[in-house]
Coordinates of C-alpha atoms and ligand atoms in Angstrom, one line a residue:
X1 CA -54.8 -1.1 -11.8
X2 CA -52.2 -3.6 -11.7
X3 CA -49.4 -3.5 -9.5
X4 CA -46.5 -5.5 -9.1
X5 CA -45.4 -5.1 -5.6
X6 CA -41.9 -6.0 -5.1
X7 CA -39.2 -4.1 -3.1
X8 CA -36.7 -2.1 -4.8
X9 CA -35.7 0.5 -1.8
X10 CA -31.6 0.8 -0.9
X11 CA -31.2 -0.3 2.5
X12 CA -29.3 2.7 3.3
X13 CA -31.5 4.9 2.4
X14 CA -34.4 3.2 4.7
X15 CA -32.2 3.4 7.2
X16 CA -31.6 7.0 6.7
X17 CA -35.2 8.0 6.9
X18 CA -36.2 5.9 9.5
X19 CA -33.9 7.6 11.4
X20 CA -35.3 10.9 10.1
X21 CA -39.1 10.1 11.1
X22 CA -39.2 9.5 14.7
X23 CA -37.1 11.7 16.3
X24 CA -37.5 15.3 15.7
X25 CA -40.6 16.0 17.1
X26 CA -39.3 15.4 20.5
X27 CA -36.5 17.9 19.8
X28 CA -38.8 20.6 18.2
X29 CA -41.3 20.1 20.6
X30 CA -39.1 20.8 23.0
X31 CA -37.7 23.8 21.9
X32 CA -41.3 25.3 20.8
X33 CA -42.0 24.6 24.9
X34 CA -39.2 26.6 25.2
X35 CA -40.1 29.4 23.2
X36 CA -43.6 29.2 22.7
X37 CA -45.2 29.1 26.3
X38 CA -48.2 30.5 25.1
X39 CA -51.8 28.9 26.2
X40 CA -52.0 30.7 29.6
X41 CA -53.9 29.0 32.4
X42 CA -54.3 25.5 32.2
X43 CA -51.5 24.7 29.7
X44 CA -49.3 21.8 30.4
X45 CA -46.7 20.6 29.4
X46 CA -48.6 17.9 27.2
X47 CA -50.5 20.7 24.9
X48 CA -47.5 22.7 24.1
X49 CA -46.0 19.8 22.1
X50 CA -48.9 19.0 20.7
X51 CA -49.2 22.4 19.3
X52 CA -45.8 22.0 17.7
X53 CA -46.8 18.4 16.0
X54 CA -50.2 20.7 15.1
X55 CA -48.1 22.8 13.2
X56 CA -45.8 20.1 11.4
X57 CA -49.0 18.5 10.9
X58 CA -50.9 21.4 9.4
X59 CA -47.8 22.6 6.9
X60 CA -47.5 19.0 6.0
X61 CA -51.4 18.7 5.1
X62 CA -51.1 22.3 3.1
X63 CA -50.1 22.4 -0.5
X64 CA -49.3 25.4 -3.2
X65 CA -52.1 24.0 -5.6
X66 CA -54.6 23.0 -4.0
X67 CA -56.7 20.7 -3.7
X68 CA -56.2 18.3 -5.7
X69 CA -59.0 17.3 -8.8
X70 CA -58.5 14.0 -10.2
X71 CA -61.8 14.4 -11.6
X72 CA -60.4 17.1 -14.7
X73 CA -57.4 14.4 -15.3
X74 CA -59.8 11.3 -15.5
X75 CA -62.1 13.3 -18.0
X76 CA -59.0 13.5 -20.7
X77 CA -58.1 10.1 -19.9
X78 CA -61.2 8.8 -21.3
X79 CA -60.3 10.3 -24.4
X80 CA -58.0 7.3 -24.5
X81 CA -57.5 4.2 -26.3
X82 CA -56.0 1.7 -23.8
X83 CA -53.4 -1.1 -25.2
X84 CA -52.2 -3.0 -22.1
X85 CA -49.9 -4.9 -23.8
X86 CA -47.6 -1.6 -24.3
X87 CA -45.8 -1.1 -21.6
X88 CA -43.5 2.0 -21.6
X89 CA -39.8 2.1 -19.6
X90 CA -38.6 5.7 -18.7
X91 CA -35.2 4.8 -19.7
X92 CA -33.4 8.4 -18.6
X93 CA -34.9 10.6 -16.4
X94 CA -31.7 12.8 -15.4
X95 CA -30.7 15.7 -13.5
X96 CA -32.2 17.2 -10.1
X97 CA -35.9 17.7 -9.1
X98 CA -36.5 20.3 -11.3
X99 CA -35.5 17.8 -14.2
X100 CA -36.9 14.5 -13.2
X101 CA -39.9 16.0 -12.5
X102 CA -40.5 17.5 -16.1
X103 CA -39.1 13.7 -17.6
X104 CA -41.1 12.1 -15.7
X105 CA -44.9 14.2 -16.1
X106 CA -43.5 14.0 -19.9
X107 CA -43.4 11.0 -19.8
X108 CA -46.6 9.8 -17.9
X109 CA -48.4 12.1 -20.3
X110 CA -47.1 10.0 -23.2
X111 CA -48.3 6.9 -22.0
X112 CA -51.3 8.1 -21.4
X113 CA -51.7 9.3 -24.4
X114 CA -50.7 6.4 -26.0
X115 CA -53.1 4.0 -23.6
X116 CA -49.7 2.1 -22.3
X117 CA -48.8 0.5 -19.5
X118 CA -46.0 2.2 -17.3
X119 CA -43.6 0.7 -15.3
X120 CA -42.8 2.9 -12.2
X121 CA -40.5 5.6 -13.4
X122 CA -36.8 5.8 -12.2
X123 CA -34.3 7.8 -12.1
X124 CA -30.4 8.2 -13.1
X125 CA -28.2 9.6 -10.1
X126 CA -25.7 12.0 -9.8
X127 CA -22.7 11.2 -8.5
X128 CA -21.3 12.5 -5.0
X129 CA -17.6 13.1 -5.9
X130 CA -18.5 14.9 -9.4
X131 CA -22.0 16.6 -8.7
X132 CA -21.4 17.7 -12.9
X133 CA -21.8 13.9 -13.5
X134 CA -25.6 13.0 -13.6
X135 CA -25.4 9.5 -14.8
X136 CA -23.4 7.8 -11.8
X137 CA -26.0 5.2 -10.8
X138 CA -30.0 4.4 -11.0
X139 CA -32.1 5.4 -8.1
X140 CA -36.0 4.5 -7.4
X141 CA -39.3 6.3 -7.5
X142 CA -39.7 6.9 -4.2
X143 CA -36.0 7.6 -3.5
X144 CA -37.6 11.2 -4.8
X145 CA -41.0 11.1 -4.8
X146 CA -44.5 10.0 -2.8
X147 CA -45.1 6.0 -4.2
X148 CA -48.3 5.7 -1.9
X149 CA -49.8 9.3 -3.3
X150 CA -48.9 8.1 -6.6
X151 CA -50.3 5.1 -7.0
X152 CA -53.5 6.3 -5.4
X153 CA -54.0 9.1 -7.8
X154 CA -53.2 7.4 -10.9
X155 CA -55.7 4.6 -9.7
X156 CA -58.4 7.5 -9.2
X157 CA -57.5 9.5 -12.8
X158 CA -55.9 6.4 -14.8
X159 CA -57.9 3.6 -13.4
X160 CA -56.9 1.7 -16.6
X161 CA -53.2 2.2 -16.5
X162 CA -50.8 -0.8 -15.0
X163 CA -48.1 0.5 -13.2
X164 CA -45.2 -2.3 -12.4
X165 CA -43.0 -2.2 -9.9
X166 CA -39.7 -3.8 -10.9
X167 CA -36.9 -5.3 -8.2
X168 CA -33.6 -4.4 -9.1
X169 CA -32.5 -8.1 -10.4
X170 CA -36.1 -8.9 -11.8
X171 CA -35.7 -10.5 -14.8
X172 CA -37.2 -7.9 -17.3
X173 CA -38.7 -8.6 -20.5
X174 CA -36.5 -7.8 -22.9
X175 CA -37.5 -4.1 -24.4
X176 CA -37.8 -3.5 -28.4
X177 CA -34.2 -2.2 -29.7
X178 CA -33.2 1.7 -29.7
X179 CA -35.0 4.4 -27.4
X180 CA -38.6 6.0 -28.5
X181 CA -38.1 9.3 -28.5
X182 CA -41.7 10.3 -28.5
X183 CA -42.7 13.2 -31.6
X184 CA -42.9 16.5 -29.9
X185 CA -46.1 17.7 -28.6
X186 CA -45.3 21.1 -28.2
X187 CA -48.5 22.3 -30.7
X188 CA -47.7 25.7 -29.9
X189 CA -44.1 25.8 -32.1
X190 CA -45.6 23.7 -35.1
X191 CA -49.7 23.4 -34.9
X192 CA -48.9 20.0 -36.9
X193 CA -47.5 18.3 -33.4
X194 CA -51.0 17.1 -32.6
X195 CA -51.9 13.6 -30.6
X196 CA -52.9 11.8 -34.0
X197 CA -49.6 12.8 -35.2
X198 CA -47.6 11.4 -31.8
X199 CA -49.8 8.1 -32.2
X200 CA -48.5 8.0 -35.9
X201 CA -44.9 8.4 -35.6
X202 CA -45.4 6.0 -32.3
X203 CA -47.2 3.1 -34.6
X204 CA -44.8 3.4 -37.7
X205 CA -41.8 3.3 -34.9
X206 CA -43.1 0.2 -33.7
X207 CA -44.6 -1.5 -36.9
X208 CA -40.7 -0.9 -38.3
X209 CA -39.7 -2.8 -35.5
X210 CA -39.0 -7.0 -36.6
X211 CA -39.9 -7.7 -33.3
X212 CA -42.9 -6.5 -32.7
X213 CA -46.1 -8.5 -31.8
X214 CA -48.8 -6.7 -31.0
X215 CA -50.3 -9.5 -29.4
X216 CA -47.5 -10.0 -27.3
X217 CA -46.4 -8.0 -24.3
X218 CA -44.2 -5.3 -25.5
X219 CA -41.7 -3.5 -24.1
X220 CA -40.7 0.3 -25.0
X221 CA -38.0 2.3 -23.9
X222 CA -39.0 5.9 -23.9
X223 CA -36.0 8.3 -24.3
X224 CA -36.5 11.2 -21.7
X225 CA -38.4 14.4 -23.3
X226 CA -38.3 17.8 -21.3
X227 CA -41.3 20.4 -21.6
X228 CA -42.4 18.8 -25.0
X229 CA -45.8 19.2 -24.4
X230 CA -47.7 22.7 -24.5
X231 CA -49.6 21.9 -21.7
X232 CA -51.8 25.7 -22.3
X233 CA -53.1 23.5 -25.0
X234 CA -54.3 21.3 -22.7
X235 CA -57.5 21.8 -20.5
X236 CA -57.4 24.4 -17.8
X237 CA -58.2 21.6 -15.0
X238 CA -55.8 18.9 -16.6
X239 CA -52.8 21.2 -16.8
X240 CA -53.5 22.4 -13.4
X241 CA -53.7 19.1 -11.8
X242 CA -51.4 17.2 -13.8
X243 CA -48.2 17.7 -11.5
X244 CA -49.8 17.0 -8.6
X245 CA -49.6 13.7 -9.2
X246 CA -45.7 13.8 -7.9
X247 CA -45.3 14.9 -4.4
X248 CA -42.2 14.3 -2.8
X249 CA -41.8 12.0 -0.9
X250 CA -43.2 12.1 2.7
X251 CA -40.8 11.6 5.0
X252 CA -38.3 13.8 3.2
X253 CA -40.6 16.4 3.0
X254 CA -41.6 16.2 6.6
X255 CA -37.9 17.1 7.5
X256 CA -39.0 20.9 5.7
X257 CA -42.0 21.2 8.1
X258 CA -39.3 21.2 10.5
X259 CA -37.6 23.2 9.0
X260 CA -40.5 25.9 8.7
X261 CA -41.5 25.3 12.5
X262 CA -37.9 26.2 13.4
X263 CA -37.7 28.6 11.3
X264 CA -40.8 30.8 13.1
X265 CA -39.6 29.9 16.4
X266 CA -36.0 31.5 15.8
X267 CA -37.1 34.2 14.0
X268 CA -40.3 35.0 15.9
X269 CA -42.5 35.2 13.1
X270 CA -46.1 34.4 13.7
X271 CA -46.4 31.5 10.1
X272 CA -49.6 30.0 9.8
X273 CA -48.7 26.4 8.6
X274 CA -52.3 26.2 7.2
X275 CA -51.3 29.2 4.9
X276 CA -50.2 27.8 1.5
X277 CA -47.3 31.3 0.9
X278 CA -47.7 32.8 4.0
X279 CA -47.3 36.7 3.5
X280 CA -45.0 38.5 5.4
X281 CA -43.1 35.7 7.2
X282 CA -39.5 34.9 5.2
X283 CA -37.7 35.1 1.8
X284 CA -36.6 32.6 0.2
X285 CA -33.6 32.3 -2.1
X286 CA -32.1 29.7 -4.2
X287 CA -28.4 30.2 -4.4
X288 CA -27.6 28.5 -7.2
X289 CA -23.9 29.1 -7.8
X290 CA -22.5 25.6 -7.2
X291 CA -19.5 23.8 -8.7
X292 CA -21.9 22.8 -11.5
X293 CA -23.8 25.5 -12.2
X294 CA -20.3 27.7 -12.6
X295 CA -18.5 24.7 -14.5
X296 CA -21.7 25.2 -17.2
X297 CA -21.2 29.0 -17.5
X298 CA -24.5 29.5 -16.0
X299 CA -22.9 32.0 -13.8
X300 CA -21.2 34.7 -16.8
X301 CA -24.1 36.2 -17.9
X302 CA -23.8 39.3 -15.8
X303 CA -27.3 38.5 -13.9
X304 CA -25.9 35.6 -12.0
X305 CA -22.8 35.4 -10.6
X306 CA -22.8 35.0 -6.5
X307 CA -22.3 38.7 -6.1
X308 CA -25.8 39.9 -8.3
X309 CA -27.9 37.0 -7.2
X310 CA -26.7 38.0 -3.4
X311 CA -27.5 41.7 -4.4
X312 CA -30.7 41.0 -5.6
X313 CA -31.9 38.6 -3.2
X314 CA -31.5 41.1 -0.6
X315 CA -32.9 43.8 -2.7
X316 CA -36.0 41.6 -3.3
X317 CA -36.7 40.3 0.2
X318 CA -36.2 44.2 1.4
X319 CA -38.6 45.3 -1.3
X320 CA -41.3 43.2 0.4
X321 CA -40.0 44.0 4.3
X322 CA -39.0 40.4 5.2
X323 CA -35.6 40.7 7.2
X324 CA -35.1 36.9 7.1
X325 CA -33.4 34.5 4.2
X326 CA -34.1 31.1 3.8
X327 CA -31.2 29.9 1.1
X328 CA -31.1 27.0 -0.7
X329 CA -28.1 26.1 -1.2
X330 CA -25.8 23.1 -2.2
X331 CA -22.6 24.9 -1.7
X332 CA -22.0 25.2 2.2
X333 CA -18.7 27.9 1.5
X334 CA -21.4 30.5 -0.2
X335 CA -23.7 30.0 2.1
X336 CA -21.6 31.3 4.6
X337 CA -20.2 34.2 2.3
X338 CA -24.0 35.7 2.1
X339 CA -24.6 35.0 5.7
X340 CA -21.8 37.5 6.5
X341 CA -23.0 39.8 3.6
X342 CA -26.6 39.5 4.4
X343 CA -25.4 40.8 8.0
X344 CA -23.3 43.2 7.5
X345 CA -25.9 44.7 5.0
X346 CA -27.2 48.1 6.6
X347 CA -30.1 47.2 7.3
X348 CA -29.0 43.8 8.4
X349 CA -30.8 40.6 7.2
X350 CA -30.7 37.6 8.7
X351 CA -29.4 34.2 6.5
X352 CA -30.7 30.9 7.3
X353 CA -30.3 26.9 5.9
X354 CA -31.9 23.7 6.4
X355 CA -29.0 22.6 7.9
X356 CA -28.9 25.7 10.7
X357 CA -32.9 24.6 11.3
X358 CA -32.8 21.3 11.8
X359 CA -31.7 19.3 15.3
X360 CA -28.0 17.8 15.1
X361 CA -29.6 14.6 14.9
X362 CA -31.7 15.0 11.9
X363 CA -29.0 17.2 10.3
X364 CA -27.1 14.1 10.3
X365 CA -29.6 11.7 8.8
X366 CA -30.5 14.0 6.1
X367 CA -26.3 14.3 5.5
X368 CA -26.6 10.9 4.7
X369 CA -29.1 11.2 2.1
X370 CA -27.9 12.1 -1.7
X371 CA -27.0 15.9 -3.1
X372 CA -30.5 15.9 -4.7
X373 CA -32.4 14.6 -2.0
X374 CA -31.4 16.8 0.2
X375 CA -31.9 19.5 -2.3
X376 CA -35.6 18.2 -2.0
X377 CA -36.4 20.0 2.0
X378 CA -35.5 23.4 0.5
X379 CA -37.4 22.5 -2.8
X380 CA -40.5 22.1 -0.2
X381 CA -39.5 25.2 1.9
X382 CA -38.9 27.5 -0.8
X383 CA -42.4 26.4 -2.4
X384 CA -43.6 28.0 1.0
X385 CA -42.0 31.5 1.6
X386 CA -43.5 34.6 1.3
X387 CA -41.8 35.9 -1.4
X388 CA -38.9 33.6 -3.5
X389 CA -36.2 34.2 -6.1
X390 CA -34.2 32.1 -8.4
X391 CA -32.5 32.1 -11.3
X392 CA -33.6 31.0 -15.1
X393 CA -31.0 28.6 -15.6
X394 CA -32.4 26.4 -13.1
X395 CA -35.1 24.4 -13.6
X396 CA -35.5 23.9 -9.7
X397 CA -35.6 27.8 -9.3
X398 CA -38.4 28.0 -12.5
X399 CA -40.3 25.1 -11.5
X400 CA -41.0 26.9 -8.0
X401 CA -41.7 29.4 -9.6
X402 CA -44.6 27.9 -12.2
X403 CA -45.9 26.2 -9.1
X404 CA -47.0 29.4 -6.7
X405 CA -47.8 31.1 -10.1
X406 CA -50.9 28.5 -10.4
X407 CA -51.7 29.5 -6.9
X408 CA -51.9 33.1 -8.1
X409 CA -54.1 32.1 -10.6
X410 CA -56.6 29.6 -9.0
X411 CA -56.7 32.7 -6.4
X412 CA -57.5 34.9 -9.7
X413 CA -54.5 37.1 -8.9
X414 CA -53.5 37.3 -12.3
X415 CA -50.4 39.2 -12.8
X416 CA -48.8 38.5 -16.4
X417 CA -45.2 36.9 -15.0
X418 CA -43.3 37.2 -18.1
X419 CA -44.1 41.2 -18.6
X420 CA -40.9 42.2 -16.4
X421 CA -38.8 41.3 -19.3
X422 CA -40.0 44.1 -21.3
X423 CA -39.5 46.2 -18.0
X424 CA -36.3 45.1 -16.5
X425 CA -33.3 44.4 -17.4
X426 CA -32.0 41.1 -16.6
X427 CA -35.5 39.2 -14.9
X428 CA -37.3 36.1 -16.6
X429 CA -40.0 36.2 -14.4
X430 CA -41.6 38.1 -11.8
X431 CA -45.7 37.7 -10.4
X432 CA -45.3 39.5 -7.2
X433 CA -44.6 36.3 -4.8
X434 CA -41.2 35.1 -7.6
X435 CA -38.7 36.2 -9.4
X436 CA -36.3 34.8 -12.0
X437 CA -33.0 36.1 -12.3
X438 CA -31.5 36.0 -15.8
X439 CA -32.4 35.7 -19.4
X440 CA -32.1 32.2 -21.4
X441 CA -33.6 32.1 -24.7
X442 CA -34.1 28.4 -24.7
X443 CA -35.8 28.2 -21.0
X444 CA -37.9 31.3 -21.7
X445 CA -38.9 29.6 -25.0
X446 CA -39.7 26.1 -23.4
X447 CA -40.5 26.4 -19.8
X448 CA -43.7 29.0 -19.9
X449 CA -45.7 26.7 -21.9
X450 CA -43.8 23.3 -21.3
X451 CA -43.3 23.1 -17.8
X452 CA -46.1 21.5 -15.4
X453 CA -47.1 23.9 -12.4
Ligands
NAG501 C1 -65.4 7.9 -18.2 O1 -66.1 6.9 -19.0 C2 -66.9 6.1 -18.1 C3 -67.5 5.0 -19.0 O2 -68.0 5.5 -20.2 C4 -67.9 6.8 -17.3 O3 -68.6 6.0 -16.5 C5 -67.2 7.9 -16.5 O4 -68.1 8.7 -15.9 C6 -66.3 8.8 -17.4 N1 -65.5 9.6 -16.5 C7 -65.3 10.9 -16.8 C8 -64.6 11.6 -15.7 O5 -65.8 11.4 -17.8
NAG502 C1 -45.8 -14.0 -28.9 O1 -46.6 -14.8 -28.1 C2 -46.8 -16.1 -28.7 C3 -47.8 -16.8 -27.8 O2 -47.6 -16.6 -26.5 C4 -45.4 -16.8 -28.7 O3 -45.6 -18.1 -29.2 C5 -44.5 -16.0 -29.5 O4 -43.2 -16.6 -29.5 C6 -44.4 -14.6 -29.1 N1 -43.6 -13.8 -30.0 C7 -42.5 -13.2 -29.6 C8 -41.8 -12.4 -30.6 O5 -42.1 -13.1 -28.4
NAG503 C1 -18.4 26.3 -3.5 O1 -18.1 27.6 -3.9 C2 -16.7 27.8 -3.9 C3 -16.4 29.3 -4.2 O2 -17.2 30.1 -3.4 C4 -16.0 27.0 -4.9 O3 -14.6 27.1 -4.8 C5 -16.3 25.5 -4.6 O4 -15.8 24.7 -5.7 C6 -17.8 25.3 -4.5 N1 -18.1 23.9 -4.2 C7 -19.2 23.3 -4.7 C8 -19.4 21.9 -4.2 O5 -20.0 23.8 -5.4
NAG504 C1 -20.5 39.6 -11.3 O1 -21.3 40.2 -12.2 C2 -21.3 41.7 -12.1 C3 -22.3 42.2 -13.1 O2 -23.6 42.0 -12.6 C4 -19.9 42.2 -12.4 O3 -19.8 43.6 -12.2 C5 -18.9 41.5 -11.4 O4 -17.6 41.8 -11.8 C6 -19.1 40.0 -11.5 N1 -18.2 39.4 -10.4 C7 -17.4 38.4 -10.7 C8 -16.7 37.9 -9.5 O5 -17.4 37.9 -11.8
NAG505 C1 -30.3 38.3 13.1 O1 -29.3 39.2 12.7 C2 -29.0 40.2 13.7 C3 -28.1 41.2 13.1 O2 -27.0 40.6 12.5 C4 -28.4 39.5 14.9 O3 -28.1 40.4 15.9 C5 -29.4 38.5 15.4 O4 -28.9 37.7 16.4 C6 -29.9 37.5 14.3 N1 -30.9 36.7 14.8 C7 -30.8 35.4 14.9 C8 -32.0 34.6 15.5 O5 -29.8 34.7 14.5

């Protein structure tokens, strides 16, 4: 594999998470001393706060699907023809994690099976004074996601894929003319939208092209694509281990092992941090009813406004007995509104934030870091609660969702998610450990086959 290592990281945001890495442990520690003086005789000080980094340590190393098994990806990729010269550009990946992440597996998936060349996927930003406007500015790889992990795995499954890494001013080679927006590979809604076909339409796009050289290096802009592959078409092991290829990235996701430790220590509950959806321990809610989310009419179908998500959130996490609410949310005025509902709810439940978990001091660095990044520590958290709901509007919500569902089923708990639509009004989804809130025709049409766990 070929990489072209050149730095491309915002000062800003280094700054930002260098703050964010070395101090809250001490804090934490500190506070788990505090609360936590378990060990009896012979403990000192020394062990308790190493049994707090233990636990940050242990969360950190557990993931929903897991472990990880390059071996079923590098099988397909075999099946490939590789053409170095073709290098593809994601030229729009858009949107919040939920939608990145599905441009960006779509994407790698493409080039793959086209044998191309990558260069290391990017991202469009949203902007912070109009959260509605996605496009505001371009932001990197790891700005989201784990660069190291990546790498690694694609050098494990995709040893013969280049991946280059662009600096911001690098002179690029100029790409062919007009976006390729890749033919569909979603078999399941037309049996014709096989890989020959995609490989076609890819050929005659560039063969129509008067500046195409095959010989020569080639540049391709791919336009985004968003669940256009059925991936149940796919093998078992390479849809499986597909997403895995993204994690977020580390130090980002460190800040909701934190999060999770505080979490246990406020609310006395006994988490294991080795346990991938601990049972019993917290719900977890996304709150999606932001200035975005109501300014798209997401929130007028009956299902979704702040008052029936609230009601059913609380329903839910009573349901399964857990008296505490993790909420994810990127509107800090309805947080507070289902904080004072959740307790004055008889029985009362208790509402808590990233923000309410965190040390001053990290609070503050991770204020610093964008909308969607911070949206990334409750994207971790929420991965990790006993039991979580969402709503199907959001691809955040429904991509947490796919993900602990291919826990259930590598655990062989197969409970058939999509069956509560025929049962209850108003749910998408529901396996036991998540539920959807909602009904949307196109989701429910492109997500349960489209969308990498
Ligand atoms: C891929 O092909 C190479 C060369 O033919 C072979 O050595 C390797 O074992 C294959 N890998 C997989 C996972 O099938
Ligand atoms: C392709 O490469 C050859 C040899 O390097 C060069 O002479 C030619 O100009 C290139 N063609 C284009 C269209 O860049
Ligand atoms: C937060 O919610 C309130 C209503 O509860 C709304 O007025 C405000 O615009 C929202 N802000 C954002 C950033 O979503
Ligand atoms: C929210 O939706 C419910 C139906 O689930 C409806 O009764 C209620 O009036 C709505 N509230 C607002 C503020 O729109
Ligand atoms: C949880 O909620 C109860 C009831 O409102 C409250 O008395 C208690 O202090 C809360 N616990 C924490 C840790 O905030």
């Amino acid at each position: 594999m070929a990489i072209q290592h050149l730095k491309d990281k915002s000062p800003s945001f280094l700054a930002a998470l260098l703050v964010l890495t070395l101090a809250p442990l001490y804090f934490i520690s500190y506070q788990y001393r505090l609360v936590h003086p378990y060990g009896g005789s012979g403990t000192s000080k020394d062990d308790d706060a190493f049994s707090s980094t233990d636990f940050v340590r242990d969360w950190l190393s557990t993931h929903v699907v897991a472990p990880f098994n390059p071996s079923a990806l590098a099988t397909h990729c075999n099946l490939t023809e590789w053409h170095p010269n073709l290098v593809f550009n994601l030229e729009n990946a858009n949107g919040g994690i939920g939608n990145v992440r599905g441009n960006t597996l779509d994407f790698l998936f493409f080039a793959i099976e086209a044998g191309a060349s990558i260069i290391l996927p990017g991202r469009a930003t949203r902007s912070e004074e109009d959260i509605s406007n996605v496009w505001a500015a371009r932001g990197t790889f790891d700005s989201f996601f784990d660069e190291e992990w990546f790498l690694h795995t694609m050098a494990q499954a995709f040893p013969q894929m280049a991946i280059y890494k662009l600096e911001r001013h690098h002179k690029m080679l100029a790409p062919l003319p007009g976006n390729y927006l890749p033919r569909s590979r979603r078999s399941d809604t037309d049996p014709s939208n096989t890989k020959q076909a995609y490989l076609e339409h890819l050929d005659h796009w560039l063969k129509e092209n008067p500046n195409f050289q095959p010989e020569n290096l080639t540049l391709v802009n791919l336009e985004r694509t968003l669940w256009d592959i059925d991936t149940r078409s796919l093998p078992l092991g390479f849809r499986r281990n597909f997403g895995q290829i993204l994690r977020i990235n580390p130090t980002i996701r460190r800040l909701a092992g934190i999060v999770v430790l505080n979490l246990a220590i406020t609310f006395r509950h006994n988490i294991n941090p080795a346990s991938a959806i601990p049972r019993k321990a917290f719900y977890g809610a996304h709150l999606r009813t932001e200035a975005d989310a109501k300014g798209a009419g997401w929130l007028n179908d009956g299902y979704s406004n702040f008052s029936a998500q609230t009601d059913a959130y609380i329903a839910q996490a009573l349901k399964h007995n857990l008296r505490t609410i993790y909420v994810a949310s990127g509107n800090s005025t309805d947080l507070e509104l289902f904080r004072v509902k959740a307790a004055s709810h008889r029985p009362p439940l208790n509402v808590t934030s990233k923000f309410d978990l965190l040390p001053p001091n990290e609070a503050a660095a991770l204020r610093e870091l964008s909308w969607d990044q911070q949206a990334l520590v409750d994207y971790e958290v929420l991965q990790r609660c006993s039991v979580f709901g969402g709503i199907v509007k959001s691809s955040f919500s429904y991509n947490i969702a796919i993900t602990r569902d291919q826990r259930l089923e590598d655990e062989g708990r197969v409970i058939d998610p999509w069956g509560v639509m025929h049962r209850e009004e108003g749910v998408a989804f529901d396996d036991g450990v998540s539920r959807v809130l909602g009904r949307d025709a196109w989701h429910e049409q492109r997500i349960p086959r489209g969308m990498w766990p």
